[in-house]
Short mmCIF file of C-alpha atoms in Angstrom, two decimals:
data_model
loop_
_atom_site.label_atom_id
_atom_site.label_comp_id
_atom_site.label_asym_id
_atom_site.label_seq_id
_atom_site.Cartn_x
_atom_site.Cartn_y
_atom_site.Cartn_z
CA ASP A 203 7.28 13.98 -11.56
CA ALA A 204 5.77 11.14 -9.53
CA ASP A 205 5.41 7.99 -11.65
CA VAL A 206 2.07 7.56 -10.43
CA THR A 207 -0.14 10.81 -9.85
CA GLN A 208 -3.75 10.95 -8.07
CA THR A 209 -5.97 13.80 -8.62
CA PRO A 210 -7.26 15.29 -6.65
CA ARG A 211 -5.18 14.94 -3.77
CA ASN A 212 -7.77 16.32 -1.11
CA ARG A 213 -11.54 16.46 -1.65
CA ILE A 214 -14.48 17.23 0.64
CA THR A 215 -18.24 16.33 -0.93
CA LYS A 216 -21.00 15.99 0.39
CA THR A 217 -23.20 12.51 0.93
CA GLY A 218 -25.18 11.39 -2.05
CA LYS A 219 -22.42 13.18 -4.60
CA ARG A 220 -20.77 11.55 -7.77
CA ILE A 221 -17.00 11.83 -7.28
CA MET A 222 -14.41 10.15 -9.40
CA LEU A 223 -10.60 10.45 -8.35
CA GLU A 224 -8.30 9.42 -11.09
CA CYS A 225 -4.87 7.58 -11.04
CA SER A 226 -2.38 7.94 -13.74
CA GLN A 227 0.71 5.89 -14.37
CA THR A 228 4.36 7.07 -16.85
CA LYS A 229 5.61 3.36 -15.32
CA GLY A 230 4.54 1.66 -18.61
CA HIS A 231 2.81 -0.68 -16.22
CA ASP A 232 -0.35 -3.38 -17.74
CA ARG A 233 -1.48 -3.67 -13.65
CA MET A 234 -3.63 -0.90 -11.72
CA TYR A 235 -4.69 -1.10 -8.70
CA TRP A 236 -7.52 1.08 -6.31
CA TYR A 237 -6.63 0.68 -2.78
CA ARG A 238 -8.70 1.72 0.71
CA GLN A 239 -7.03 2.83 3.79
CA ASP A 240 -8.84 3.59 7.23
CA PRO A 241 -7.85 5.41 10.49
CA GLY A 242 -5.53 2.97 11.92
CA LEU A 243 -5.68 0.41 9.62
CA GLY A 244 -3.35 -1.65 6.83
CA LEU A 245 -5.11 -0.85 2.69
CA ARG A 246 -7.43 -3.04 1.91
CA LEU A 247 -8.13 -3.48 -1.83
CA ILE A 248 -11.30 -1.88 -4.12
CA TYR A 249 -10.61 -3.28 -7.75
CA TYR A 250 -7.77 -3.81 -10.11
CA SER A 251 -7.19 -4.55 -13.49
CA PHE A 252 -4.58 -6.44 -14.97
CA ASP A 253 -4.76 -4.31 -18.41
CA VAL A 254 -7.16 -2.37 -20.12
CA LYS A 255 -9.97 -4.82 -20.59
CA ASP A 256 -9.60 -6.60 -17.67
CA ILE A 257 -11.62 -5.18 -14.28
CA ASN A 258 -12.03 -7.44 -11.43
CA LYS A 259 -13.36 -6.68 -7.72
CA GLY A 260 -10.93 -6.68 -4.87
CA GLU A 261 -12.76 -7.46 -1.07
CA ILE A 262 -14.53 -4.29 -0.56
CA SER A 263 -16.28 -3.07 -4.35
CA ASP A 264 -19.24 -2.40 -3.06
CA GLY A 265 -20.28 1.37 -3.84
CA TYR A 266 -17.17 1.95 -6.38
CA SER A 267 -16.84 1.28 -10.19
CA VAL A 268 -13.93 2.03 -11.99
CA SER A 269 -12.97 2.65 -15.21
CA ARG A 270 -9.65 1.85 -17.42
CA GLN A 271 -9.80 4.50 -20.32
CA ALA A 272 -5.60 3.48 -21.48
CA GLN A 273 -3.32 1.49 -19.81
CA ALA A 274 -1.78 4.08 -18.11
CA LYS A 275 -5.03 5.50 -16.63
CA PHE A 276 -7.48 4.19 -14.04
CA SER A 277 -10.32 5.96 -12.25
CA LEU A 278 -12.36 5.16 -8.92
CA SER A 279 -15.89 6.27 -9.25
CA LEU A 280 -18.16 6.82 -5.72
CA GLU A 281 -21.67 6.58 -7.28
CA SER A 282 -23.71 8.02 -4.38
CA ALA A 283 -20.72 8.79 -1.49
CA ILE A 284 -21.42 8.28 1.81
CA PRO A 285 -19.92 9.24 4.97
CA ASN A 286 -18.75 5.78 5.79
CA GLN A 287 -16.30 6.14 2.55
CA THR A 288 -14.13 8.35 4.17
CA ALA A 289 -10.69 7.37 3.46
CA LEU A 290 -7.78 7.67 2.17
CA TYR A 291 -7.35 5.87 -1.07
CA PHE A 292 -4.60 4.84 -3.06
CA CYS A 293 -3.61 3.75 -6.73
CA ALA A 294 -0.60 1.45 -7.14
CA THR A 295 0.88 -0.17 -10.60
CA SER A 296 2.71 -3.20 -11.23
CA ASP A 297 4.48 -4.98 -14.30
CA SER A 298 2.72 -7.64 -15.53
CA THR A 299 5.79 -10.21 -14.25
CA GLU A 300 4.86 -12.92 -11.13
CA ASN A 301 8.09 -11.19 -9.31
CA THR A 302 7.48 -7.24 -9.46
CA GLU A 303 7.61 -4.59 -7.20
CA ALA A 304 4.47 -2.06 -6.72
CA PHE A 305 4.23 1.02 -6.57
CA PHE A 306 1.64 3.32 -4.76
CA GLY A 307 0.31 6.85 -5.96
CA GLN A 308 0.72 9.61 -2.98
CA GLY A 309 -2.86 8.85 -1.74
CA THR A 310 -6.25 10.74 -1.80
CA ARG A 311 -7.51 12.36 1.12
CA LEU A 312 -11.27 11.96 0.65
CA THR A 313 -13.82 13.47 3.44
CA VAL A 314 -17.51 12.68 3.07
CA VAL A 315 -19.65 14.86 4.60
CA GLY B 24 -6.55 -16.18 1.50
CA ILE B 25 -3.11 -15.02 2.87
CA GLN B 26 -3.14 -14.01 6.28
CA VAL B 27 -0.50 -11.25 7.35
CA GLU B 28 0.80 -10.22 11.11
CA GLN B 29 2.91 -7.70 12.08
CA SER B 30 4.61 -7.46 15.46
CA PRO B 31 5.19 -4.97 17.60
CA PRO B 32 1.75 -3.23 17.07
CA ASP B 33 3.72 -0.42 18.43
CA LEU B 34 7.10 0.70 19.18
CA ILE B 35 8.42 4.28 20.59
CA LEU B 36 12.27 4.31 20.73
CA GLN B 37 15.03 7.20 22.05
CA GLU B 38 16.41 8.54 19.20
CA GLY B 39 19.51 6.44 17.91
CA ALA B 40 18.42 3.30 19.30
CA ASN B 41 18.00 0.55 17.08
CA SER B 42 14.63 -1.60 16.07
CA THR B 43 13.70 -4.92 14.72
CA LEU B 44 10.22 -5.07 13.17
CA ARG B 45 8.64 -8.56 12.14
CA CYS B 46 5.95 -9.77 9.57
CA ASN B 47 4.59 -13.45 9.41
CA PHE B 48 3.00 -14.78 6.87
CA SER B 49 0.71 -17.33 6.52
CA ASP B 50 1.51 -18.96 3.10
CA SER B 51 4.20 -19.16 -0.12
CA VAL B 52 4.90 -15.93 -1.12
CA ASN B 53 6.82 -14.65 -4.17
CA ASN B 54 6.51 -10.87 -3.83
CA LEU B 55 6.92 -9.06 -0.33
CA GLN B 56 7.20 -5.49 0.22
CA TRP B 57 8.16 -2.95 2.77
CA PHE B 58 6.71 0.29 3.16
CA HIS B 59 7.02 3.43 5.51
CA GLN B 60 3.89 5.62 5.90
CA ASN B 61 4.99 8.88 6.96
CA PRO B 62 3.16 11.26 9.26
CA TRP B 63 1.32 13.07 6.15
CA GLY B 64 0.41 9.94 4.61
CA GLN B 65 2.41 9.50 1.84
CA LEU B 66 3.61 5.37 1.12
CA ILE B 67 7.18 5.59 0.70
CA ASN B 68 8.76 1.71 -0.60
CA LEU B 69 11.48 0.70 1.21
CA PHE B 70 12.62 -2.28 0.20
CA TYR B 71 11.01 -5.29 -2.79
CA ILE B 72 12.46 -8.24 -0.65
CA PRO B 73 10.64 -11.59 -1.65
CA SER B 74 13.55 -13.01 -0.06
CA GLY B 75 17.00 -12.52 0.66
CA THR B 76 18.56 -9.93 2.65
CA LYS B 77 19.18 -6.15 1.37
CA GLN B 78 20.45 -2.78 3.05
CA ASN B 79 20.27 0.90 2.17
CA GLY B 80 21.70 3.32 4.48
CA ARG B 81 20.44 2.73 8.41
CA LEU B 82 17.56 0.06 7.38
CA SER B 83 18.59 -3.38 5.84
CA ALA B 84 15.60 -6.46 5.08
CA THR B 85 16.06 -9.89 5.53
CA THR B 86 13.14 -12.51 4.52
CA VAL B 87 13.34 -15.97 5.19
CA ALA B 88 10.62 -17.11 2.99
CA THR B 89 10.95 -20.35 3.53
CA GLU B 90 10.29 -19.75 7.36
CA ARG B 91 7.57 -16.94 6.18
CA TYR B 92 8.86 -14.33 7.74
CA SER B 93 10.26 -10.53 7.06
CA LEU B 94 12.16 -8.66 9.00
CA LEU B 95 12.67 -4.77 9.19
CA TYR B 96 15.57 -3.12 10.86
CA ILE B 97 16.31 0.37 12.06
CA SER B 98 19.13 1.73 13.39
CA SER B 99 20.85 4.76 15.24
CA SER B 100 17.20 5.98 14.89
CA GLN B 101 15.70 9.33 13.21
CA THR B 102 12.60 11.26 14.57
CA THR B 103 12.20 11.69 10.73
CA ASP B 104 11.79 7.63 11.28
CA SER B 105 8.09 7.78 12.59
CA GLY B 106 5.28 6.96 11.14
CA VAL B 107 3.48 3.44 10.43
CA TYR B 108 5.33 0.61 8.65
CA PHE B 109 3.69 -2.09 6.67
CA CYS B 110 4.36 -5.24 5.48
CA ALA B 111 2.72 -6.65 1.87
CA VAL B 112 3.01 -9.50 0.17
CA GLY B 113 1.84 -11.18 -2.85
CA HIS B 114 0.92 -14.82 -3.14
CA TYR B 115 1.54 -16.16 -6.47
CA GLY B 116 -0.68 -14.44 -9.14
CA GLN B 117 -3.02 -13.29 -6.49
CA ASN B 118 -2.92 -9.60 -5.06
CA PHE B 119 -1.19 -8.14 -2.47
CA VAL B 120 -2.19 -8.61 1.22
CA PHE B 121 -0.96 -5.76 3.98
CA GLY B 122 -0.31 -6.21 7.21
CA PRO B 123 -2.09 -4.23 9.83
CA GLY B 124 1.21 -2.10 10.23
CA THR B 125 3.35 -1.12 13.24
CA ARG B 126 3.21 2.17 14.28
CA LEU B 127 6.72 3.35 15.40
CA SER B 128 7.42 6.69 17.61
CA VAL B 129 10.89 7.89 18.08
CA LEU B 130 11.44 10.20 20.64
CA PRO B 131 14.23 13.46 20.81
#
């Protein structure tokens, strides 16, 4: 089983619908992240959480919200999906120490029509 | 914030050739990783290398933190090496910043 699991792996939704992407991890890490990747570009940070009670906006948080339900679970919501949110979404985790490797999930390919 | 550049943006190789990919960053870092994104979109950790040199099979990486760059070497390239290679850096307590990537195509 993967250390960082994202569900669903693929999703097509309609404009205006609410959708939730889920991430769970078995690495015991405190820090979790949501990134977005648009075609031909690198990853950009949406939200991050350093522990269960800590939520922070990243570079591109508008139109998104998150929930850290437990140390191991971090979900991303699109309250009212729009077509330009069509992208590949990645969840990642890392330890709370300074010099630490990040681990990524397999990605969720979201299409908003 | 910290800026990350990667070069070249695109690279086409014949199978069996060697290549060097470069990552430059604008500030000191305490965290640097190389990833391979395969044609299916999955991100694969290649190296965690904030400094020094590491090798894993045909791949090796070197980071010279004082000069703010890292290099990824691919030897005897194979078609399965195709995809996009990302460098990502972390700057003391701040989050990872990704470079724009190098798109590698290895031809049979």
